[in-house]
Tab-separated table of C-alpha atoms (C1' of nucleotides) in Angstrom:
chain	number	residue	atom	x	y	z
V	236	MET	CA	102.144	79.666	131.834
V	237	SER	CA	101.459	76.167	130.556
V	238	ARG	CA	104.942	75.754	129.055
V	239	GLY	CA	104.000	72.567	127.325
V	240	ARG	CA	106.008	69.497	126.832
V	241	GLY	CA	107.366	69.810	123.319
V	242	ARG	CA	109.548	72.244	121.475
V	243	PRO	CA	108.904	75.830	122.512
V	244	ARG	CA	107.664	78.413	120.040
V	245	LYS	CA	110.254	80.694	118.553
V	246	PHE	CA	107.813	83.549	117.843
V	247	ASP	CA	105.855	86.038	119.906
V	248	GLU	CA	102.206	85.409	119.252
V	249	VAL	CA	101.023	88.976	119.719
V	250	GLU	CA	103.679	90.295	117.350
V	251	VAL	CA	102.723	87.718	114.763
V	252	ARG	CA	99.041	88.511	115.082
V	253	GLN	CA	99.780	92.184	114.659
V	254	ALA	CA	101.827	91.559	111.528
V	255	ILE	CA	99.002	89.444	110.145
V	256	MET	CA	96.504	92.181	110.940
V	257	HIS	CA	98.546	94.746	109.063
V	258	CYS	CA	98.784	92.512	106.000
V	259	PHE	CA	95.050	91.974	105.764
V	260	TRP	CA	94.440	95.605	106.583
V	261	ALA	CA	96.564	96.749	103.671
V	262	LYS	CA	95.433	94.369	100.948
V	263	GLY	CA	92.213	92.746	102.091
V	264	TYR	CA	91.393	89.097	102.479
V	265	THR	CA	91.657	87.633	98.992
V	266	ALA	CA	94.591	89.697	97.795
V	267	THR	CA	96.660	88.684	100.810
V	268	SER	CA	98.382	85.359	100.204
V	269	LEU	CA	99.695	82.971	102.800
V	270	ASP	CA	103.129	83.728	101.414
V	271	ASP	CA	102.577	87.398	102.224
V	272	LEU	CA	101.710	86.445	105.777
V	273	SER	CA	104.695	84.129	105.905
V	274	LYS	CA	107.085	86.862	104.824
V	275	ALA	CA	105.568	89.423	107.177
V	276	THR	CA	105.643	87.175	110.221
V	277	GLY	CA	108.768	85.157	109.607
V	278	LEU	CA	106.687	82.050	110.173
V	279	VAL	CA	106.763	79.439	107.497
V	280	ARG	CA	103.455	78.380	105.997
V	281	PRO	CA	102.909	75.120	107.886
V	282	SER	CA	103.620	76.907	111.154
V	283	LEU	CA	100.959	79.463	110.355
V	284	TYR	CA	98.545	76.698	109.573
V	285	ALA	CA	99.358	74.795	112.749
V	286	ALA	CA	99.071	77.858	114.960
V	287	PHE	CA	96.010	79.594	113.497
V	288	GLY	CA	94.315	77.258	111.029
V	289	GLY	CA	93.469	78.023	107.422
V	290	LYS	CA	93.346	81.385	105.725
V	291	GLU	CA	89.775	82.140	106.708
V	292	ASP	CA	90.445	81.302	110.360
V	293	ILE	CA	93.427	83.630	110.328
V	294	PHE	CA	91.364	86.429	108.874
V	295	LEU	CA	88.563	85.992	111.383
V	296	ALA	CA	91.144	86.262	114.145
V	297	ALA	CA	92.497	89.423	112.534
V	298	MET	CA	89.003	90.908	112.551
V	299	ASN	CA	88.792	90.264	116.260
V	300	ASP	CA	92.233	91.695	116.862
V	301	PHE	CA	91.389	94.855	114.972
V	302	ALA	CA	88.190	95.325	116.927
V	303	ALA	CA	90.025	94.778	120.190
V	304	ARG	CA	92.646	97.311	119.198
V	305	THR	CA	89.908	99.794	118.396
V	306	ARG	CA	88.171	99.310	121.724
V	307	ALA	CA	91.411	99.712	123.623
V	308	TYR	CA	92.298	102.884	121.775
V	309	LEU	CA	88.875	104.398	122.281
V	310	THR	CA	88.633	103.777	126.018
V	311	ASP	CA	92.053	105.345	126.227
V	312	LYS	CA	91.334	108.475	124.243
V	313	VAL	CA	87.731	109.423	124.943
V	314	PRO	CA	87.192	111.470	128.089
V	315	PRO	CA	84.709	109.751	130.385
V	316	GLU	CA	82.671	112.887	131.037
V	317	ALA	CA	81.991	115.341	128.278
V	318	HIS	CA	79.166	116.925	126.365
V	319	PRO	CA	77.814	114.772	123.519
V	320	ARG	CA	79.438	116.880	120.888
V	321	ALA	CA	82.839	116.728	122.539
V	322	ALA	CA	82.479	113.004	123.103
V	323	LEU	CA	81.552	112.364	119.481
V	324	GLN	CA	84.337	114.611	118.327
V	325	ALA	CA	86.800	112.718	120.491
V	326	VAL	CA	85.640	109.366	119.147
V	327	PHE	CA	85.795	110.437	115.528
V	328	THR	CA	89.200	112.027	115.925
V	329	ALA	CA	90.556	108.953	117.650
V	330	MET	CA	89.222	106.757	114.894
V	331	LEU	CA	90.783	109.006	112.282
V	332	ASP	CA	94.129	108.555	113.995
V	333	LEU	CA	93.585	104.823	114.065
V	334	TYR	CA	92.534	104.671	110.419
V	335	GLN	CA	95.732	106.315	109.250
V	336	THR	CA	99.065	104.660	108.539
V	337	ASP	CA	102.547	105.710	107.542
V	338	GLU	CA	101.711	104.589	104.029
V	339	GLY	CA	98.446	106.494	103.898
V	340	GLY	CA	94.803	106.078	104.836
V	341	ARG	CA	93.650	102.546	105.423
V	342	GLY	CA	90.229	102.915	107.020
V	343	CYS	CA	88.844	100.001	108.958
V	344	LEU	CA	89.921	96.411	108.425
V	345	VAL	CA	86.434	95.208	109.272
V	346	PHE	CA	84.168	97.730	107.605
V	347	SER	CA	86.316	98.455	104.558
V	348	THR	CA	87.865	95.072	103.870
V	349	ALA	CA	85.766	92.230	105.196
V	350	THR	CA	82.728	93.764	103.514
V	351	ALA	CA	83.858	92.735	100.056
V	352	GLU	CA	84.063	89.103	101.138
V	353	ALA	CA	80.742	88.952	102.929
V	354	PRO	CA	78.622	87.353	100.192
V	355	ALA	CA	81.110	84.565	99.501
V	356	HIS	CA	82.169	83.815	103.080
V	357	PRO	CA	79.290	83.358	105.514
V	358	GLU	CA	81.499	83.293	108.589
V	359	ILE	CA	83.127	86.560	107.655
V	360	ARG	CA	79.703	87.993	106.918
V	361	ASP	CA	78.374	86.946	110.314
V	362	LYS	CA	81.302	88.406	112.172
V	363	LEU	CA	81.025	91.605	110.186
V	364	GLN	CA	77.362	91.868	111.059
V	365	GLU	CA	78.138	91.249	114.692
V	366	GLN	CA	80.773	93.967	114.833
V	367	LEU	CA	78.423	96.274	112.965
V	368	ALA	CA	75.827	95.795	115.662
V	369	GLY	CA	78.581	96.374	118.178
V	370	SER	CA	79.393	99.785	116.737
V	371	ASP	CA	75.738	100.800	116.950
V	372	HIS	CA	75.553	99.588	120.508
V	373	GLN	CA	78.713	101.352	121.602
V	374	PHE	CA	77.547	104.674	120.217
V	375	ARG	CA	74.196	104.170	121.838
V	376	ARG	CA	75.847	103.623	125.210
V	377	LEU	CA	78.196	106.544	124.749
V	378	LEU	CA	75.363	108.926	123.936
V	379	GLU	CA	73.047	107.807	126.677
V	380	ARG	CA	75.837	108.209	129.190
V	381	HIS	CA	76.408	111.776	128.070
V	382	THR	CA	72.779	112.710	127.492
V	383	PRO	CA	70.619	110.883	130.018
V	384	SER	CA	67.818	113.352	129.460
V	385	ALA	CA	67.184	112.383	125.844
V	386	ALA	CA	64.379	110.085	124.797
V	387	ALA	CA	65.233	106.515	123.889
V	388	GLN	CA	64.107	106.977	120.321
V	389	SER	CA	66.268	110.042	119.867
V	390	LEU	CA	69.226	108.199	121.332
V	391	ASP	CA	68.750	105.361	118.880
V	392	ALA	CA	68.484	107.730	115.956
V	393	ALA	CA	71.581	109.648	116.955
V	394	ALA	CA	73.538	106.469	117.609
V	395	VAL	CA	72.933	104.967	114.188
V	396	LEU	CA	73.818	108.281	112.570
V	397	ALA	CA	77.043	108.338	114.546
V	398	ALA	CA	77.815	104.793	113.474
V	399	ALA	CA	77.081	105.715	109.880
V	400	THR	CA	79.464	108.623	110.222
V	401	LEU	CA	82.139	106.264	111.463
V	402	HIS	CA	81.608	103.924	108.513
V	403	SER	CA	81.831	106.804	106.106
V	404	ILE	CA	84.959	108.114	107.773
V	405	GLY	CA	86.648	104.769	107.289
V	406	LEU	CA	85.559	104.602	103.686
V	407	ARG	CA	86.816	108.095	102.955
V	408	ALA	CA	90.100	107.548	104.741
V	409	ARG	CA	90.799	104.420	102.710
V	410	SER	CA	89.882	106.119	99.476
V	411	GLY	CA	92.616	108.689	100.020
V	412	VAL	CA	90.703	111.751	101.187
V	413	PRO	CA	93.298	113.991	102.886
V	414	ARG	CA	93.245	114.333	106.652
V	415	PRO	CA	92.089	117.968	106.907
V	416	ALA	CA	88.984	117.171	104.874
V	417	LEU	CA	88.346	114.189	107.103
V	418	ASP	CA	88.668	116.371	110.179
V	419	ASP	CA	86.139	118.803	108.775
V	420	PHE	CA	83.803	115.957	108.002
V	421	ALA	CA	84.110	114.552	111.506
V	422	ALA	CA	83.613	117.933	113.157
V	423	SER	CA	80.564	118.680	111.079
V	424	ALA	CA	79.001	115.312	111.834
V	425	ALA	CA	79.704	115.594	115.550
V	426	ARG	CA	78.109	119.026	115.655
V	427	SER	CA	75.073	117.897	113.690
V	428	ILE	CA	74.402	114.788	115.719
V	429	ALA	CA	74.862	116.630	118.991
V	430	ALA	CA	72.461	119.319	117.817
V	431	LEU	CA	69.973	116.664	116.916
V	432	LEU	CA	70.184	115.218	120.391
V	433	ALA	CA	69.924	118.599	122.067
V	434	GLY	CA	66.985	119.607	119.921
V	435	SER	CA	64.973	116.501	120.690
V	436	SER	CA	65.517	116.774	124.428
V	437	GLY	CA	63.510	119.971	124.629
V	438	GLU	CA	66.285	122.527	124.568
V	439	GLU	CA	66.645	125.191	121.943
V	440	CYS	CA	68.222	124.569	118.588
V	441	THR	CA	71.767	125.879	118.494
V	442	GLY	CA	73.092	124.219	115.319
T	153	MET	CA	76.791	102.574	63.631
T	154	SER	CA	80.370	101.975	62.588
T	155	ARG	CA	79.771	98.396	61.459
T	156	GLY	CA	83.465	97.740	61.055
T	157	ARG	CA	85.204	95.851	58.413
T	158	GLY	CA	86.161	92.572	60.015
T	159	ARG	CA	84.277	89.732	61.563
T	160	PRO	CA	81.184	90.964	63.396
T	161	ARG	CA	80.888	90.569	67.143
T	162	LYS	CA	78.771	87.735	68.360
T	163	PHE	CA	77.896	89.360	71.693
T	164	ASP	CA	75.811	92.269	72.900
T	165	GLU	CA	78.123	94.671	74.644
T	166	VAL	CA	75.620	96.006	77.155
T	167	GLU	CA	74.622	92.492	78.202
T	168	VAL	CA	78.243	91.523	78.608
T	169	ARG	CA	79.013	94.603	80.650
T	170	GLN	CA	76.066	93.888	82.883
T	171	ALA	CA	77.183	90.292	83.441
T	172	ILE	CA	80.658	91.553	84.300
T	173	MET	CA	79.206	94.065	86.726
T	174	HIS	CA	77.269	91.368	88.517
T	175	CYS	CA	80.352	89.188	88.865
T	176	PHE	CA	82.439	91.921	90.442
T	177	TRP	CA	79.496	93.023	92.538
T	178	ALA	CA	79.127	89.565	94.026
T	179	LYS	CA	82.741	88.663	94.713
T	180	GLY	CA	84.787	91.839	94.522
T	181	TYR	CA	87.772	92.613	92.362
T	182	THR	CA	90.448	90.171	93.448
T	183	ALA	CA	88.190	87.200	94.100
T	184	THR	CA	86.686	87.466	90.625
T	185	SER	CA	88.836	85.672	88.082
T	186	LEU	CA	88.896	86.229	84.365
T	187	ASP	CA	87.537	82.698	84.078
T	188	ASP	CA	84.546	83.752	86.160
T	189	LEU	CA	83.954	86.626	83.774
T	190	SER	CA	84.432	84.318	80.827
T	191	LYS	CA	81.847	81.864	82.085
T	192	ALA	CA	79.374	84.591	82.983
T	193	THR	CA	79.626	86.378	79.659
T	194	GLY	CA	80.169	83.499	77.274
T	195	LEU	CA	83.165	85.370	75.941
T	196	VAL	CA	86.440	83.557	75.893
T	197	ARG	CA	89.331	85.165	77.728
T	198	PRO	CA	91.176	86.679	74.765
T	199	SER	CA	87.943	88.235	73.546
T	200	LEU	CA	87.447	89.878	76.908
T	201	TYR	CA	90.948	91.225	76.787
T	202	ALA	CA	90.574	92.525	73.244
T	203	ALA	CA	87.256	94.205	73.972
T	204	PHE	CA	87.862	95.728	77.406
T	205	GLY	CA	91.553	95.456	78.244
T	206	GLY	CA	93.086	93.887	81.322
T	207	LYS	CA	91.352	92.973	84.549
T	208	GLU	CA	91.784	96.373	86.142
T	209	ASP	CA	90.401	98.140	83.077
T	210	ILE	CA	87.378	95.863	83.141
T	211	PHE	CA	86.779	96.607	86.798
T	212	LEU	CA	87.076	100.357	86.325
T	213	ALA	CA	84.471	100.109	83.583
T	214	ALA	CA	82.238	98.108	85.921
T	215	MET	CA	82.533	100.863	88.520
T	216	ASN	CA	81.343	103.366	85.942
T	217	ASP	CA	78.520	101.108	84.838
T	218	PHE	CA	77.329	100.640	88.393
T	219	ALA	CA	77.365	104.368	89.032
T	220	ALA	CA	75.458	104.995	85.835
T	221	ARG	CA	72.886	102.398	86.793
T	222	THR	CA	72.495	104.095	90.165
T	223	ARG	CA	72.008	107.526	88.659
T	224	ALA	CA	69.430	106.225	86.203
T	225	TYR	CA	67.498	104.456	88.933
T	226	LEU	CA	67.507	107.479	91.220
T	227	THR	CA	66.316	110.011	88.674
T	228	ASP	CA	63.565	107.541	87.899
T	229	LYS	CA	62.399	106.923	91.448
T	230	VAL	CA	62.840	110.176	93.341
T	231	PRO	CA	59.976	112.660	92.957
T	232	PRO	CA	61.257	115.993	91.684
T	233	GLU	CA	59.365	118.050	94.243
T	234	ALA	CA	59.067	116.883	97.801
T	235	HIS	CA	59.936	117.883	101.329
T	236	PRO	CA	63.523	117.076	102.339
T	237	ARG	CA	62.447	114.199	104.508
T	238	ALA	CA	60.369	112.619	101.770
T	239	ALA	CA	63.124	113.157	99.243
T	240	LEU	CA	65.740	111.553	101.485
T	241	GLN	CA	63.388	108.733	102.277
T	242	ALA	CA	62.804	108.148	98.579
T	243	VAL	CA	66.516	108.110	97.822
T	244	PHE	CA	67.352	105.728	100.639
T	245	THR	CA	64.519	103.378	99.774
T	246	ALA	CA	65.498	103.355	96.117
T	247	MET	CA	69.070	102.575	97.047
T	248	LEU	CA	67.929	99.781	99.314
T	249	ASP	CA	66.071	98.262	96.391
T	250	LEU	CA	69.144	98.630	94.240
T	251	TYR	CA	71.444	97.125	96.868
T	252	GLN	CA	69.396	93.957	97.072
T	253	THR	CA	69.645	90.868	94.872
T	254	ASP	CA	67.856	87.581	94.479
T	255	GLU	CA	70.754	85.977	96.306
T	256	GLY	CA	70.712	88.472	99.168
T	257	GLY	CA	72.076	91.885	100.064
T	258	ARG	CA	75.006	93.065	98.023
T	259	GLY	CA	75.392	96.719	98.910
T	260	CYS	CA	77.290	98.965	96.545
T	261	LEU	CA	79.875	97.693	94.082
T	262	VAL	CA	81.847	100.893	94.464
T	263	PHE	CA	81.646	101.659	98.164
T	264	SER	CA	81.631	98.095	99.450
T	265	THR	CA	83.934	96.374	96.995
T	266	ALA	CA	86.388	98.764	95.389
T	267	THR	CA	87.271	100.086	98.830
T	268	ALA	CA	89.232	97.001	99.740
T	269	GLU	CA	91.445	97.418	96.679
T	270	ALA	CA	92.091	101.131	97.100
T	271	PRO	CA	95.522	100.989	98.762
T	272	ALA	CA	96.964	98.564	96.221
T	273	HIS	CA	95.404	99.995	93.076
T	274	PRO	CA	95.791	103.758	92.664
T	275	GLU	CA	93.449	103.988	89.697
T	276	ILE	CA	90.688	102.215	91.552
T	277	ARG	CA	91.355	104.434	94.545
T	278	ASP	CA	91.101	107.585	92.442
T	279	LYS	CA	87.857	106.537	90.838
T	280	LEU	CA	86.448	105.572	94.214
T	281	GLN	CA	87.348	108.955	95.607
T	282	GLU	CA	85.786	110.640	92.618
T	283	GLN	CA	82.509	108.771	93.006
T	284	LEU	CA	82.601	109.461	96.722
T	285	ALA	CA	82.757	113.163	96.040
T	286	GLY	CA	79.961	112.646	93.549
T	287	SER	CA	77.677	111.182	96.195
T	288	ASP	CA	78.308	114.156	98.462
T	289	HIS	CA	77.636	116.538	95.625
T	290	GLN	CA	74.421	114.844	94.562
T	291	PHE	CA	72.999	114.947	98.077
T	292	ARG	CA	74.013	118.548	98.377
T	293	ARG	CA	72.140	119.397	95.186
T	294	LEU	CA	69.129	117.360	96.200
T	295	LEU	CA	68.852	119.087	99.551
T	296	GLU	CA	69.375	122.598	98.302
T	297	ARG	CA	66.698	122.026	95.683
T	298	HIS	CA	64.251	120.970	98.361
T	299	THR	CA	65.313	123.435	101.041
T	300	PRO	CA	66.436	126.665	99.391
T	301	SER	CA	65.938	128.527	102.630
T	302	ALA	CA	68.687	126.716	104.504
T	303	ALA	CA	72.144	128.158	105.047
T	304	ALA	CA	74.970	126.840	102.910
T	305	GLN	CA	76.788	125.443	105.906
T	306	SER	CA	73.734	123.557	107.088
T	307	LEU	CA	73.217	122.162	103.624
T	308	ASP	CA	76.784	120.906	103.541
T	309	ALA	CA	76.464	119.314	106.950
T	310	ALA	CA	73.215	117.604	106.066
T	311	ALA	CA	74.540	116.421	102.712
T	312	VAL	CA	77.582	114.681	104.133
T	313	LEU	CA	75.429	113.065	106.794
T	314	ALA	CA	73.103	111.830	104.099
T	315	ALA	CA	76.021	110.459	102.115
T	316	ALA	CA	77.343	108.776	105.247
T	317	THR	CA	73.939	107.210	105.739
T	318	LEU	CA	74.049	105.874	102.204
T	319	HIS	CA	77.488	104.360	102.770
T	320	SER	CA	76.321	102.730	105.957
T	321	ILE	CA	73.206	101.403	104.269
T	322	GLY	CA	75.324	99.709	101.644
T	323	LEU	CA	77.625	98.257	104.251
T	324	ARG	CA	74.738	96.920	106.297
T	325	ALA	CA	72.950	95.495	103.290
T	326	ARG	CA	76.042	93.589	102.205
T	327	SER	CA	76.663	92.304	105.701
T	328	GLY	CA	73.282	90.593	105.687
T	329	VAL	CA	71.143	92.880	107.831
T	330	PRO	CA	67.516	92.008	106.974
T	331	ARG	CA	65.486	94.438	104.938
T	332	PRO	CA	63.043	95.579	107.653
T	333	ALA	CA	65.917	96.685	109.856
T	334	LEU	CA	67.423	98.517	106.910
T	335	ASP	CA	64.124	100.262	106.289
T	336	ASP	CA	63.980	101.384	109.892
T	337	PHE	CA	67.524	102.629	109.671
T	338	ALA	CA	66.798	104.588	106.505
T	339	ALA	CA	63.614	106.097	107.879
T	340	SER	CA	65.311	107.151	111.076
T	341	ALA	CA	68.188	108.766	109.229
T	342	ALA	CA	65.896	110.571	106.801
T	343	ARG	CA	63.860	111.955	109.683
T	344	SER	CA	66.948	113.034	111.622
T	345	ILE	CA	68.656	114.754	108.736
T	346	ALA	CA	65.469	116.522	107.694
T	347	ALA	CA	64.965	117.679	111.264
T	348	LEU	CA	68.484	118.995	111.312
T	349	LEU	CA	67.841	120.979	108.190
T	350	ALA	CA	64.523	122.314	109.439
T	351	GLY	CA	66.032	123.264	112.777
T	352	SER	CA	68.866	125.273	111.287
T	353	SER	CA	66.604	127.182	108.911
T	354	GLY	CA	64.872	128.960	111.764
T	355	GLU	CA	61.796	126.806	112.155
T	356	GLU	CA	60.889	124.991	115.308
T	357	CYS	CA	62.352	121.663	116.248
T	358	THR	CA	59.976	118.849	115.419
T	359	GLY	CA	62.233	115.795	115.778
C	297	DT	C1'	88.058	86.759	43.400
C	298	DA	C1'	91.754	88.455	46.337
C	299	DT	C1'	93.146	91.081	50.235
C	300	DA	C1'	92.593	93.517	54.490
C	301	DT	C1'	90.535	93.682	58.934
C	302	DT	C1'	88.347	92.217	62.958
C	303	DT	C1'	86.675	88.669	66.029
C	304	DT	C1'	86.727	84.044	67.836
C	305	DA	C1'	88.909	79.606	69.208
C	306	DT	C1'	92.655	76.697	70.900
C	307	DA	C1'	96.479	76.158	73.335
C	308	DC	C1'	100.019	77.545	76.105
C	309	DC	C1'	103.167	80.318	79.312
C	310	DG	C1'	105.401	81.186	83.742
C	311	DA	C1'	104.109	82.387	88.111
C	312	DA	C1'	101.441	82.122	92.065
C	313	DT	C1'	97.738	79.893	94.795
C	314	DC	C1'	96.417	76.954	99.193
C	315	DG	C1'	97.102	73.048	101.489
C	316	DC	C1'	99.503	69.167	103.199
C	317	DA	C1'	102.735	65.177	103.711
C	318	DT	C1'	106.998	64.240	105.345
C	319	DA	C1'	111.201	64.934	107.734
C	320	DT	C1'	113.962	67.289	111.187
C	321	DT	C1'	114.800	69.716	115.352
C	322	DA	C1'	114.211	70.934	120.141
C	323	DA	C1'	112.476	70.754	124.552
C	324	DT	C1'	110.245	68.065	128.360
C	325	DA	C1'	108.647	63.846	130.937
C	326	DT	C1'	109.671	59.322	132.348
B	117	DA	C1'	119.172	57.729	128.266
B	118	DT	C1'	114.816	57.109	126.036
B	119	DA	C1'	110.327	58.166	124.739
B	120	DT	C1'	106.940	61.970	123.968
B	121	DT	C1'	105.356	65.999	122.460
B	122	DA	C1'	105.373	70.122	119.835
B	123	DA	C1'	107.317	73.298	116.591
B	124	DT	C1'	109.982	74.186	112.455
B	125	DA	C1'	111.832	73.236	107.798
B	126	DT	C1'	111.610	71.330	103.081
B	127	DG	C1'	109.200	70.395	99.300
B	128	DC	C1'	105.448	68.444	96.480
B	129	DG	C1'	101.129	68.671	93.999
B	130	DA	C1'	97.150	69.846	91.845
B	131	DT	C1'	95.002	73.990	90.640
B	132	DT	C1'	94.380	78.523	89.353
B	133	DC	C1'	96.029	82.986	88.094
B	134	DG	C1'	96.423	86.826	84.336
B	135	DG	C1'	97.970	87.280	79.930
B	136	DT	C1'	99.317	86.045	75.157
B	137	DA	C1'	100.816	83.737	70.832
B	138	DT	C1'	98.912	81.570	66.990
B	139	DA	C1'	95.567	79.999	63.933
B	140	DA	C1'	90.825	79.767	62.123
B	141	DA	C1'	86.498	82.147	60.836
B	142	DA	C1'	83.698	85.864	59.079
B	143	DT	C1'	82.939	90.161	57.026
B	144	DA	C1'	84.114	94.512	54.068
B	145	DT	C1'	86.713	96.514	50.507
B	146	DA	C1'	89.569	96.567	46.309
DNA sequence: TATATTTTATACCGAATCGCATATTAATAT
DNA sequence: ATATTAATATGCGATTCGGTATAAAATATA
């Protein structure tokens, strides 16, 4: 589509974007140099600049790419109909898979990497805040789909706790906590939040 | 104490360490240059090196200083005897105060700044993991002091949820979420976690 | 006073940083 | 065939990076 008039590109854009994402994911924004990106993508520096703009533009795109990858993985792995606890468990487990790498735990590019840059880079901060609100919203929708009987306030409370759990999971994964401990953490949180939801909807408390 | 033999120092060590902490807190490890530290402390670069070692050593010390500051602030602000919900609320509110700055939300130096460096710097990663475990442990102790009747498993579950809430609070604060929203978040989490604890200890469910 | 010891000050090192200016190459449109 | 358009390749350039070598200054001890 739209094969322009000039010299055609020699690189596959999605591959390049993925390589960029992995660079930033591993080392963060500031510690990743344009030379790192150049080596990882095979693109020379001016080509990077021409195709994606400056370093900050490239990073903002990587944040979007990571979020898109997350959404795709989640819709693929979470069963559409399940009890809240099973749904939460499925989400957390999927995210744990996604937060891991061959070279060890990496956590979330957005929540564990962009955060450090927020005060100095307003655009990164704004996008981070936006994706933060997105995680709250997604959990809210997930829970209300699986527990329509719960009160709105309880749904909100459970959703933000679930989001907090996700943030903590990413943090722990990146700090090197071994996978079994992370699984325990996720299971415990899923059980707790589900119990909270069940308790507030009038049913009995079954921890 | 130990007024050495050579030329006396012209700087106050605790002031210098605090200035260093604020630099790293604002911009993170990589984005903070030794020149930044030099300007902020008034110490020239070789003096910094002689007094605290290389950049990574200085940062590790800043992580310790920040944690110490947090502990001091908490023991000062959290009432020794209170219901779990009030205790959690007090902790979260105190941390929200601590995570704020005249120039805006900064979150936690350790959880929101060192995290990005973890994969590339094993020593930073190890210290991060250690302080992560410390936050779990502290919440666990806080809760079991205020709810001795609860089962060990419930205490563990509530403690990690509380720690997760703290991590998320720091993340949100640094991403620019306004204080009232953070207060709501903290209050909701404190209420939920306390309810969880009350529910599992045999009492009725009072959301 | 003379020497030892510690801190500060100046200057410098090689390497790496981001960005861009300037060719050069390759494909299409006329 | 020629002009146009776009992408790649080469390389500069000013700055900044972390770290250090060397010398000057200030104190304690002998």
